[in-house]
Coordinates of C-alpha atoms in Angstrom, one line a residue:
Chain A
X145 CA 24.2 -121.1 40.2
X146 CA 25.3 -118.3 37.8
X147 CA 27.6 -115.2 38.9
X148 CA 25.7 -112.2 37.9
X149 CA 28.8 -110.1 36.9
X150 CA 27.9 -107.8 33.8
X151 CA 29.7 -108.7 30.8
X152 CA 31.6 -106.3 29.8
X153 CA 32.5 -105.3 26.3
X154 CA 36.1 -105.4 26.4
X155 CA 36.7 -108.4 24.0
X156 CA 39.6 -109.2 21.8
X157 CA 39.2 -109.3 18.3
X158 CA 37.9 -113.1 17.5
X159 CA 40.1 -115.6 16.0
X160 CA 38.7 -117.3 12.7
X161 CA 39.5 -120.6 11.5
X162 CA 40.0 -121.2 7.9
X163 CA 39.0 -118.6 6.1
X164 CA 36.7 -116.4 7.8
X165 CA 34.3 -118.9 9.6
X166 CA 34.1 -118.3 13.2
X167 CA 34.9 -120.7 15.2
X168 CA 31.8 -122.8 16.5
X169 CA 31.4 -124.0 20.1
X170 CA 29.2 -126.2 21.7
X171 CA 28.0 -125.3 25.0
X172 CA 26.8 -128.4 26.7
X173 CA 24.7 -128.0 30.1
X174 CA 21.6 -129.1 31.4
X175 CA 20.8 -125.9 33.4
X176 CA 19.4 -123.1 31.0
X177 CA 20.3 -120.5 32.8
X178 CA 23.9 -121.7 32.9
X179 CA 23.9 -122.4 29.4
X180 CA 22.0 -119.2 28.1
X181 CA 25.1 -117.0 30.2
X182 CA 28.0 -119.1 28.6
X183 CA 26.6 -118.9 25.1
X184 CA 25.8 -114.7 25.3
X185 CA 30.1 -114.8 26.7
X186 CA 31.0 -117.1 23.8
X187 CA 28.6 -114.9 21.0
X188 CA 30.1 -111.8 22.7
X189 CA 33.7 -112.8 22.2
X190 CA 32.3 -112.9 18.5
X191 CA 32.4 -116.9 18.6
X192 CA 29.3 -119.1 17.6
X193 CA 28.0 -121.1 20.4
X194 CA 25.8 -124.1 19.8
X195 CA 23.6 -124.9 22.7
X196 CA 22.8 -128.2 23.8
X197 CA 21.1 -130.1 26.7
X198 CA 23.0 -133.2 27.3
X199 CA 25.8 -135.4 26.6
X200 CA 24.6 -137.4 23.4
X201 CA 23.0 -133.8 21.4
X202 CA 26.8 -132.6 22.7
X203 CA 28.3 -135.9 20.8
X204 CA 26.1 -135.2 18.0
X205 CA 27.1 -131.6 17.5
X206 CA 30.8 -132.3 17.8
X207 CA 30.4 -135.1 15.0
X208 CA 27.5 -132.7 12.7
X209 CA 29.3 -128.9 13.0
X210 CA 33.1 -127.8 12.4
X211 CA 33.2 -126.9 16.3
X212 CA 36.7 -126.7 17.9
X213 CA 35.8 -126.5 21.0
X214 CA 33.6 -127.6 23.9
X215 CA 32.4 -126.3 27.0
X216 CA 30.3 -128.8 29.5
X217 CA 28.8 -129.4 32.4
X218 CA 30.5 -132.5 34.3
X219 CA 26.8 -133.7 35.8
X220 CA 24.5 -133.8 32.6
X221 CA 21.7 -136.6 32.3
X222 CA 22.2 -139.4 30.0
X223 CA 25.6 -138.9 28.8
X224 CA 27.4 -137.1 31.2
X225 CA 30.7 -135.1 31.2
X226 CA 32.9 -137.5 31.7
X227 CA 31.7 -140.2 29.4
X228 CA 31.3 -137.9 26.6
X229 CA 35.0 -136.8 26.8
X230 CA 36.0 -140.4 26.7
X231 CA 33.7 -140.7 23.5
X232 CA 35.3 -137.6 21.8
X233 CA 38.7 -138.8 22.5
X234 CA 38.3 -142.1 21.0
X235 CA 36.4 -140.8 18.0
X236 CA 38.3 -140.0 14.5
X237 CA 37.8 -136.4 14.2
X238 CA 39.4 -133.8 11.3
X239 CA 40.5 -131.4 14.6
X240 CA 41.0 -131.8 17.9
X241 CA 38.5 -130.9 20.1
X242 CA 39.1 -128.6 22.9
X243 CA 36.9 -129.4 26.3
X244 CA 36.8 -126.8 28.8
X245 CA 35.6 -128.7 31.7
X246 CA 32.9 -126.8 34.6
X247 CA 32.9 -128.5 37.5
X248 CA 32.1 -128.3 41.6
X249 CA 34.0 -126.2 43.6
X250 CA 35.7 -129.4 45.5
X251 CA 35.9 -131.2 42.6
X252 CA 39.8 -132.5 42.9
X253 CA 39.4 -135.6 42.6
X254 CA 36.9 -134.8 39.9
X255 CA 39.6 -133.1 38.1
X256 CA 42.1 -135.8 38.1
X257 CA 39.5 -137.9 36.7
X258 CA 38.7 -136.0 33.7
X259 CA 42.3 -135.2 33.0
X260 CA 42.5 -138.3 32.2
X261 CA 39.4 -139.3 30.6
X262 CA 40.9 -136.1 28.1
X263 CA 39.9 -132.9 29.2
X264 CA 41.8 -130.1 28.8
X265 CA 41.2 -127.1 30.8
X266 CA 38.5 -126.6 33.8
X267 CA 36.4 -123.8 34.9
X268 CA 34.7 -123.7 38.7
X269 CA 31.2 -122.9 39.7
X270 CA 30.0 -120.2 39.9
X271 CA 32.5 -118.8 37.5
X272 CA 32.5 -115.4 36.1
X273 CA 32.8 -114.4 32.6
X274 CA 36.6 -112.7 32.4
X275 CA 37.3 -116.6 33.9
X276 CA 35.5 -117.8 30.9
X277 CA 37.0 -115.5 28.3
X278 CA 40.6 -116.3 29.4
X279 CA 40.1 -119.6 28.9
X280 CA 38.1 -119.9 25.5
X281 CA 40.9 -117.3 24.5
X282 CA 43.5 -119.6 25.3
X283 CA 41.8 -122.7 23.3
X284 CA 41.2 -120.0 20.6
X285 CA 45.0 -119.6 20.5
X286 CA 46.1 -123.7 20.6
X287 CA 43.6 -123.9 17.3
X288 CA 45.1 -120.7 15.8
X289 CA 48.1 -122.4 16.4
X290 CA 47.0 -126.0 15.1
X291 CA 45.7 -124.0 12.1
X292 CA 48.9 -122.5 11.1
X293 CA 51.1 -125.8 11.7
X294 CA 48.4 -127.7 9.0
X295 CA 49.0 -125.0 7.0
X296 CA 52.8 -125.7 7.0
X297 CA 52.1 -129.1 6.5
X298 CA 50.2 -128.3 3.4
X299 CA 52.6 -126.1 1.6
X300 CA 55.6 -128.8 2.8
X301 CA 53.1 -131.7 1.5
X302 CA 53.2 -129.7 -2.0
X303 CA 57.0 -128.8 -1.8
X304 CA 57.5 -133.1 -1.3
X305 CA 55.4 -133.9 -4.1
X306 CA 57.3 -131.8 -6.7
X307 CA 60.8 -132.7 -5.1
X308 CA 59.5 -136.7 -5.7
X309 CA 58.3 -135.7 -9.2
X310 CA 61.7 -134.3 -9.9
X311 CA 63.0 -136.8 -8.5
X312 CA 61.6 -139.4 -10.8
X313 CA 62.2 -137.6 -13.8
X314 CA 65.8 -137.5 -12.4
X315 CA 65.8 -141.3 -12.8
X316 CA 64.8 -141.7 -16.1
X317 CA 67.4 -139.7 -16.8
X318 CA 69.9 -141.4 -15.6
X319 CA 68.1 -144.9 -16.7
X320 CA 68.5 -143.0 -20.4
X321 CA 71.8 -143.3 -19.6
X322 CA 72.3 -147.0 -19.0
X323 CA 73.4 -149.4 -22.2
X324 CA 70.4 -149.4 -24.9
X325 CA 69.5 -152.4 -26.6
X326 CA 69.6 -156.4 -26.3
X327 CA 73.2 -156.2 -24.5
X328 CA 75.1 -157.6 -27.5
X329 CA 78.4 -156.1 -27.9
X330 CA 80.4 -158.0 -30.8
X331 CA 80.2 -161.5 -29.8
X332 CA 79.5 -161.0 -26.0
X333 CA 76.5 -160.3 -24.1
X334 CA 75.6 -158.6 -21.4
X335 CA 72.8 -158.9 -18.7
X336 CA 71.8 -156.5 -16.3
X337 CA 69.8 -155.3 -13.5
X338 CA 69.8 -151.8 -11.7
X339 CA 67.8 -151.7 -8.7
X340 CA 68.2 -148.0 -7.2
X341 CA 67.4 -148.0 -2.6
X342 CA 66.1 -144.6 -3.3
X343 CA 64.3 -143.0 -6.4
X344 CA 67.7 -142.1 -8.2
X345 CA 70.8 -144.1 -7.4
X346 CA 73.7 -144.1 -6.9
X347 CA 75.3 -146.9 -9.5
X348 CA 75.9 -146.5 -12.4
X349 CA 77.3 -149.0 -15.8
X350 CA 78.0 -149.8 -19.1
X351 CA 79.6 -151.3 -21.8
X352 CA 80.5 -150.8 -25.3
X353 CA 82.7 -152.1 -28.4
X354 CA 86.3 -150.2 -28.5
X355 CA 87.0 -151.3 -32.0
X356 CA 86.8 -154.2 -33.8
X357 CA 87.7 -157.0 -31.1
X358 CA 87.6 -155.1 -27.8
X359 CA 84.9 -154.4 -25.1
X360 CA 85.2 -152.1 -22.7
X361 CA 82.8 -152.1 -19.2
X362 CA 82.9 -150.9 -16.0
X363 CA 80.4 -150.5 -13.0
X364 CA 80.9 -147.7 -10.4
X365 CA 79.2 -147.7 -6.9
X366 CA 79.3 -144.2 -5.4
X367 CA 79.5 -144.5 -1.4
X368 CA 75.9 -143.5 0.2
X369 CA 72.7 -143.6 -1.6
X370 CA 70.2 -140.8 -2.8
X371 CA 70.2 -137.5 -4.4
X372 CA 73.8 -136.6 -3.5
X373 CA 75.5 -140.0 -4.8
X374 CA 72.9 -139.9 -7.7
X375 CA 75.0 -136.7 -9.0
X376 CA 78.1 -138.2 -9.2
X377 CA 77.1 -141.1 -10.6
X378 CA 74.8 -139.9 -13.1
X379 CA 78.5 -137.1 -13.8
X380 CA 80.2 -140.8 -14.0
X381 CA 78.1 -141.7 -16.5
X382 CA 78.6 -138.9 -19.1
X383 CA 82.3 -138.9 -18.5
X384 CA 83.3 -142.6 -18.7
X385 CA 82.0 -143.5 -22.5
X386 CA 83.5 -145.4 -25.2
X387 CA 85.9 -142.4 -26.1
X388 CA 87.0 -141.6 -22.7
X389 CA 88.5 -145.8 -22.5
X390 CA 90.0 -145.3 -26.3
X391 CA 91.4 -142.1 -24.4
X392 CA 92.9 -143.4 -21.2
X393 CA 93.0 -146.6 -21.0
X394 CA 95.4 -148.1 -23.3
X395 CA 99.2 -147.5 -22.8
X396 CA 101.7 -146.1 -25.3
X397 CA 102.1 -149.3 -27.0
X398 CA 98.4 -149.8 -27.6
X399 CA 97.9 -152.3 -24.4
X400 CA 95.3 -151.9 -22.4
X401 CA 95.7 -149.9 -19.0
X402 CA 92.6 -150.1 -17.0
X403 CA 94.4 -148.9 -14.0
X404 CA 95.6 -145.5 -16.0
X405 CA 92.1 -144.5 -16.4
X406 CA 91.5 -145.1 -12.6
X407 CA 94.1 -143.2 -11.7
X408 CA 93.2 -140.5 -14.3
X409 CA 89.7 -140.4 -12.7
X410 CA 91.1 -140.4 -9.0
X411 CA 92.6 -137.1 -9.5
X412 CA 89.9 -135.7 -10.9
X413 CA 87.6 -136.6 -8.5
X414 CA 89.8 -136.3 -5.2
X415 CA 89.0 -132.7 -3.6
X416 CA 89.8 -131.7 0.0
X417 CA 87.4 -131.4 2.6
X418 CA 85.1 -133.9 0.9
X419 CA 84.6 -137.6 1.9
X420 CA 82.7 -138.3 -1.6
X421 CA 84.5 -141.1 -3.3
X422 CA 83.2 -144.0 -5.5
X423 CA 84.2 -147.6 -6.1
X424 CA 84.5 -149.4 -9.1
X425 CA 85.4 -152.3 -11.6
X426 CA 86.5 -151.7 -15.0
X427 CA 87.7 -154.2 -17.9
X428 CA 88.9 -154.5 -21.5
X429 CA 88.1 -157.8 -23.1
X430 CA 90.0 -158.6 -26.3
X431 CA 88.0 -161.2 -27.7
X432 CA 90.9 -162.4 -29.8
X433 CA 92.7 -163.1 -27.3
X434 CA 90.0 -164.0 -24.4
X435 CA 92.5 -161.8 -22.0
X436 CA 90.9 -159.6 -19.7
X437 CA 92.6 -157.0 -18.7
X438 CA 90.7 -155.5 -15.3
X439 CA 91.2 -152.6 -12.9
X440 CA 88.9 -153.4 -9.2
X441 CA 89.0 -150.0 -7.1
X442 CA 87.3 -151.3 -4.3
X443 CA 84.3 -152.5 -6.1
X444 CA 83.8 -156.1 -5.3
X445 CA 85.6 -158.7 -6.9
X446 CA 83.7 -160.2 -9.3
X447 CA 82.7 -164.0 -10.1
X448 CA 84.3 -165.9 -12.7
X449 CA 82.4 -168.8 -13.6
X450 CA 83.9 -171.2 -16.2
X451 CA 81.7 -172.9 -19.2
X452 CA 81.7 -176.4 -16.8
X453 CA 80.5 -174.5 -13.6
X454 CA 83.4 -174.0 -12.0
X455 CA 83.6 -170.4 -10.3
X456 CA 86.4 -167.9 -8.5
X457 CA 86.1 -164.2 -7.6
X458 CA 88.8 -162.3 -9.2
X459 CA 90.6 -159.3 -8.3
X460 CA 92.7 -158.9 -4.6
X461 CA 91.0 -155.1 -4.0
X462 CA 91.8 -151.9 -4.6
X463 CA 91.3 -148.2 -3.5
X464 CA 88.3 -146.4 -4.3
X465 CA 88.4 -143.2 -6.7
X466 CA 88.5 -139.9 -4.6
X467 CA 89.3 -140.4 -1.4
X468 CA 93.2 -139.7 -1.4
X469 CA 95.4 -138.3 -4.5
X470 CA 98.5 -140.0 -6.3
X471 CA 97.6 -143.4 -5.3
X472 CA 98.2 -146.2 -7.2
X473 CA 96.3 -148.5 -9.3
X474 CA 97.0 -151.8 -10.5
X475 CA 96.1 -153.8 -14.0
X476 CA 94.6 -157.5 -13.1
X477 CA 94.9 -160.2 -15.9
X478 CA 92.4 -162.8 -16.1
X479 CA 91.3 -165.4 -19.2
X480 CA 87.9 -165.3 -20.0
X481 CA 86.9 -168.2 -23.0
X482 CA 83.8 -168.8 -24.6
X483 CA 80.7 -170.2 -22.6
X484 CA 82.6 -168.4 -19.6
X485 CA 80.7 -165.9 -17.8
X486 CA 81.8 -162.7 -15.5
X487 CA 79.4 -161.7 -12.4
X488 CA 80.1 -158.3 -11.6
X489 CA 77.5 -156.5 -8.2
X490 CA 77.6 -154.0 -6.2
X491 CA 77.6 -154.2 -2.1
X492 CA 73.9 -153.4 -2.1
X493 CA 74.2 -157.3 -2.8
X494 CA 76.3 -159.5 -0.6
X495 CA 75.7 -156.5 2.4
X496 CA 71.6 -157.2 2.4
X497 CA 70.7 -158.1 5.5
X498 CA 67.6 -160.8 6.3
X499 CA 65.0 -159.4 9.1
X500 CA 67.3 -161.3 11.9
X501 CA 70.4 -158.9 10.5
X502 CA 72.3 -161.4 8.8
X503 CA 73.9 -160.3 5.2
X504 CA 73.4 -162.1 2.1
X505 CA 77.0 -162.5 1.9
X506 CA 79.1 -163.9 -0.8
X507 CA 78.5 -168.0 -0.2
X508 CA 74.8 -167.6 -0.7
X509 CA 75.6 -165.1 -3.4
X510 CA 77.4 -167.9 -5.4
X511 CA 75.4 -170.5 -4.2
X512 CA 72.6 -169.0 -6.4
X513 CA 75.1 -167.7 -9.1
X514 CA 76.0 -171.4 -10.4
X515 CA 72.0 -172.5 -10.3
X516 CA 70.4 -169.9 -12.1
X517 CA 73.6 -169.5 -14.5
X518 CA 73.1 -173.3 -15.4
X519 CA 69.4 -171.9 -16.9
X520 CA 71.5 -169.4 -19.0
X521 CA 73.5 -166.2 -18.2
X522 CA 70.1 -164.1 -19.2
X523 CA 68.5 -165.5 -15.9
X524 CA 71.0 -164.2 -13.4
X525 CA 69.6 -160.6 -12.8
X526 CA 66.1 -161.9 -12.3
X527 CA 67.0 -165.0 -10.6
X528 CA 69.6 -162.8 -7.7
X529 CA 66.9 -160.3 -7.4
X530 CA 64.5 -162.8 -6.2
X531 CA 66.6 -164.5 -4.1
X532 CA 67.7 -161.2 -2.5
X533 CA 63.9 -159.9 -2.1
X534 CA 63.1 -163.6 -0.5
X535 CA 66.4 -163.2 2.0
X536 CA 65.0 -159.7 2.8
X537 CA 61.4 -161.1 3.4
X538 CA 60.2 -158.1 0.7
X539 CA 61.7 -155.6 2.5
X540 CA 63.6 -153.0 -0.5
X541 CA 67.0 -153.2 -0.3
X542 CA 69.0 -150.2 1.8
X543 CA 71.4 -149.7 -0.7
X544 CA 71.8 -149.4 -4.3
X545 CA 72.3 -152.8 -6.4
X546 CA 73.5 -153.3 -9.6
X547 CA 73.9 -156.7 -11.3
X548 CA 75.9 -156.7 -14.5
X549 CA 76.9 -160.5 -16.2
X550 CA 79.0 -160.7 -18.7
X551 CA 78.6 -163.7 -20.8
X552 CA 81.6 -164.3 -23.3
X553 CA 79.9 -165.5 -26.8
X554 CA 81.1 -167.5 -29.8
X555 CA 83.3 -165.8 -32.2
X556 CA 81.9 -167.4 -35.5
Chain B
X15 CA 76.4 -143.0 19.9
X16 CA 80.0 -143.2 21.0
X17 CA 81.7 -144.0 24.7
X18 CA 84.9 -142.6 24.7
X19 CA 87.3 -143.1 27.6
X20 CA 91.3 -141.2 27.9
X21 CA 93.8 -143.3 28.8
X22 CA 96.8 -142.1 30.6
X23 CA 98.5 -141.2 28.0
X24 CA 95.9 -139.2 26.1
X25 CA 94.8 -141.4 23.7
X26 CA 90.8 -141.5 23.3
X27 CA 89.7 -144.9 23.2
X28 CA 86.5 -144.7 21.1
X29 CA 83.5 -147.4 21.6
X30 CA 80.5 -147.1 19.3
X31 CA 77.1 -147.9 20.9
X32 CA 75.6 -149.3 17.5
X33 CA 75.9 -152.7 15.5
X34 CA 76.2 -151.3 11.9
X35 CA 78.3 -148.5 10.5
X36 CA 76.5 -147.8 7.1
X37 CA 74.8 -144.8 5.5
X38 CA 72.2 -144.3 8.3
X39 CA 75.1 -143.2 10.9
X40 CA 78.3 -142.4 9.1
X41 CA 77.4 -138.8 9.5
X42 CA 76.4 -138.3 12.9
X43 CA 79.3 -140.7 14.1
X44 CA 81.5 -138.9 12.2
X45 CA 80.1 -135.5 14.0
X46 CA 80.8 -136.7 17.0
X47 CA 84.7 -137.5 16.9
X48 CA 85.3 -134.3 15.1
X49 CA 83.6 -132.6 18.2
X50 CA 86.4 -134.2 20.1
X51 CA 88.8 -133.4 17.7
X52 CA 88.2 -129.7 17.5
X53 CA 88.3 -129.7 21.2
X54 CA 91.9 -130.5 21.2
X55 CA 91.8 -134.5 20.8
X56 CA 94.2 -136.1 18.3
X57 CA 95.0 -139.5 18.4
X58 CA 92.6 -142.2 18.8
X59 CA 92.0 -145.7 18.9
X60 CA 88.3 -146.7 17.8
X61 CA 87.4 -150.4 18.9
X62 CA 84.9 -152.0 16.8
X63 CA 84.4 -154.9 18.5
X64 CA 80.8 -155.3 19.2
X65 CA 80.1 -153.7 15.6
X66 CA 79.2 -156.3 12.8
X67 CA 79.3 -154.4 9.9
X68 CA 81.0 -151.2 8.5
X69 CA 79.7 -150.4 4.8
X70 CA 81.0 -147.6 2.4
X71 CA 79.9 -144.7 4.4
X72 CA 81.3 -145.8 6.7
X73 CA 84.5 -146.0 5.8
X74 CA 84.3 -142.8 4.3
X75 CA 83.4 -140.9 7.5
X76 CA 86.5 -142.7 8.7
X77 CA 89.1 -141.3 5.9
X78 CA 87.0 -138.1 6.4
X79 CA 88.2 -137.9 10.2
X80 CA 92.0 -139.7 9.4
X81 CA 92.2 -136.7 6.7
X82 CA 91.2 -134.3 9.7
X83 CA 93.5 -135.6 12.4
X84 CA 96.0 -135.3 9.8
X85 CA 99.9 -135.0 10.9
X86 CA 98.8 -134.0 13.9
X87 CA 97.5 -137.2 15.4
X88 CA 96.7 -140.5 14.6
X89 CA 93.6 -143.0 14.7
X90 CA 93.9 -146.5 15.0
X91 CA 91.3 -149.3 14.5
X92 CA 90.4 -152.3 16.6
X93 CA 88.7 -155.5 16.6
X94 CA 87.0 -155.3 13.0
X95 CA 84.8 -158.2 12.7
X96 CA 85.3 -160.7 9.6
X97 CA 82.8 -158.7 7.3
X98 CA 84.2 -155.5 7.9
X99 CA 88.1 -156.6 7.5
X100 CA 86.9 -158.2 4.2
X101 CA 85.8 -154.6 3.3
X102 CA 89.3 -152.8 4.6
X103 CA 90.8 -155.8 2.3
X104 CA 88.5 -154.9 -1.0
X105 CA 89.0 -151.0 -0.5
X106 CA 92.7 -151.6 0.4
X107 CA 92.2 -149.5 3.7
X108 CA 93.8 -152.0 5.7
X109 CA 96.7 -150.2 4.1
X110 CA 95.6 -146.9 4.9
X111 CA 94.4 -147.4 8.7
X112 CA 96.4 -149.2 11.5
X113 CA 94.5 -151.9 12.5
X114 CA 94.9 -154.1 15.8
X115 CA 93.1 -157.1 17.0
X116 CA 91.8 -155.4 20.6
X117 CA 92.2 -152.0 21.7
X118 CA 95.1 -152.8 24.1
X119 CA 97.3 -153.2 21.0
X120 CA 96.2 -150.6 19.2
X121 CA 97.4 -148.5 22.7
X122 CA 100.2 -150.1 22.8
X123 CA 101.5 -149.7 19.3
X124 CA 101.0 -146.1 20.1
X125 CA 103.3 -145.7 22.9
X126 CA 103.9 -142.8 24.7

């Protein structure tokens, strides 16, 4: 049964789909005459219809043309309606497909049916053709719309890729700024490992001689991770070199004052209004002497593991740099002899969690400390790493680790 | 992400609804209370109990509110578990923050 209404020639403009193709639909019925009077509505909007006489030639169109939509019949022979939504829905197709569903005049049940089977829109018989046009109109619309938001997705794809490319040219700039070389530093080494959560991180170290029998070192953890604490750690980094310790951290007398340079750096970096602070362990070995003198704002307190395996944390905590002004900063002392070693990390260690949300914590941390440090100092990065990716079943870390060992060497 | 209930007196008695304060809530947790503060609230008492872990964000969206309460109010801090008093201990906030073993203590220390 086809309404005989003329069609008039009152159509909107067409929409086109990517570039100027026009937008293809397959008009699926079984009764010519019914098809023949959607198709000349469809061509007349300015769309292209592709006819076809059952289900599996509408399947075969959907899966062969670039057609967005579909208009069907719900009896057809073989395939029917029905079944041939279900089959489009669980297809993988580039687009959605939009099926316009015609069905009997009582069809409710028929409806509810389809709805679920993944139809989207119905149209009665006998229908006449401003019934059709509104709805191929409004499917028209949902794929200009569809078209626009891949679009955006496109250009914000394009926008990632270069913010991930700056990104990682980001990081090897600040890897450039990490210690060079084997680690020696007059008769200590150092070992190391920086393992950044995100692309850049937020850690930052180093170490350097200071004259002839002093070292100076220091690891910084800047709170959060990513591109923000990235910034101020990488600004760390340039700041805090050998000149800035001969600078600020010795006293009048010549002795060094880790804890002056702290506090130096805590008014520099405190600003209202901002929550941006940064934690951090600092140290001048004099290797004459094997005294350490240290300054722990709120970095954690490091390991201390003697020549015959015996091991403390040192330091009683501190405030971080930045978060309040004119606060004060103490010196620690500690003795560090040959064979000793010192473990500094940051909380991206001890704070990993395992898959059932239990942290690493500071037991297992030494636990593994006084094994691998038995196999020589140069094994501790590698060996903590591992045991940290194991605890985390190969999940990365959330947060930003840094390992740094100091291994105190032989002065002849 | 926060319960919050007035006592009597006026003090908000703050419960987060989440295990971990870390990098992935500092912000929006920190939102939250300062919506309550710019709507008039000043002193507080936030109970941690139920909350296993408070990492460097999060202790800096809590300095970030103390610093906005300012002299006009005060925020207390309740039931830290072992992990995160070991953290208030490193970063010396225990000396910063008042810190109570329940939240009843913390209200009381505020008085009236």
């Amino acid at each position: 049964m086809i309404n005989t209404h003329p069609v008039t020639a009152e159509f909107n403009t067409p929409m086109l789909v990517k570039g100027s193709d026009l937008i293809q639909i397959v008009v699926a019925d079984d009764d010519a005459m019914q098809r023949q009077f959607t198709s000349a509505i469809v061509r007349r909007m300015g769309y292209d219809p592709i006819e076809v006489v059952d289900g599996d030639a509408a399947l075969n169109a959907i899966v062969k043309t670039r057609a967005r939509i579909l208009i069907c019949d719900i009896n057809m022979p073989g395939l029917d309606g029905m079944a041939l939504t279900r089959q489009i829905r669980k297809m993988k197709l580039l687009h959605y497909i939009h099926i316009v569903m015609v069905t009997g005049r009582d069809g409710t049940d028929d409806r509810r049916l389809a709805l679920e089977a993944g139809v989207d829109d119905f149209m009665t018989k006998p229908f006449d053709a401003s019934m059709m046009k509104v709805r191929i109109r409004a499917a028209a619309r949902l794929i200009a719309h569809e078209d626009a938001l891949s679009d955006q997705y496109r250009i914000l794809e394009v926008a990632k890729d270069r913010i991930e490319s700056d990104l990682r040219a980001a990081a090897q700039a600040q890897r450039r700024l990490l210690p060079l070389g084997d680690g020696n530093v007059l008769t200590c080494r150092f070992h190391s490992a920086f393992v950044p959560s995100t692309i850049v991180s937020g850690d930052m170290f180093s170490y350097f001689p200071l004259d002839r029998n002093r070292i100076g070192f220091y690891a910084v953890d800047v709170a959060g991770h990513g591109i923000h604490a990235a910034l101020l750690s990488v600004a760390i980094g340039h700041l805090v070199t050998s000149d800035y310790f001969l600078l600020h951290s010795f006293d009048a007398n010549g002795k060094p004052d880790p804890a002056a340079m702290v506090r130096g750096l805590n008014e520099r970096f405190v600003r209202d209004g901002c929550d941006e602070y940064f934690t951090m362990f600092c140290g001048i070995l004099d290797q004459s002497t094997d005294c350490l003198t240290f300054c722990q704002a709120g970095y954690p307190s490091p390991f201390l593991v003697s020549r015959t395996g015996e091991c403390e944390m040192i330091g009683a905590g501190g405030y971080p740099v930045g978060l309040f002004g004119e606060l004060d900063y103490e010196n620690g002392l500690a003795t560090l002899t040959i064979g000793d070693l010192l473990f500094l990390y940051s909380d991206g260690g001890v704070e990993a969690e395992s898959l059932g949300k239990e942290p690493f914590g500071e037991d297992r941390l030494k636990a593994i400390l006084l094994q691998s440090a038995v196999e020589g100092a140069d094994h501790i990065p590698e060996t903590v790493i591992a045991a940290l990716s194991d605890w985390r079943s190969g999940v990365a870390l959330d947060d930003d680790l840094t390992i740094l060992v100091l291994e105190r060497g032989n002065l002849s | 992400m926060i319960k919050t209930s007035l006592n009597p007196d006026g003090i908000c008695i703050v419960e987060p609804q989440f295990e971990r304060l870390t990098a992935a809530n500092a912000d929006s947790f920190k939102t939250e209370i300062l919506a309550l503060i710019e709507n008039g609230q000043t002193r507080f008492v936030i109970n941690f109990a139920g909350v296993s872990m408070v990492d460097s964000s999060g202790i800096g969206a809590l300095v970030g509110l103390l610093k906005k309460v300012g002299n006009r109010g005060e925020i207390a801090i309740s039931a830290l578990s072992d992990n995160a008093t070991q953290i208030f201990r490193i970063t010396r906030m225990d000396r910063i923050f008042r810190i109570f073993p329940n939240s009843e203590k913390a209200v009381l220390s505020m008085g009236v």
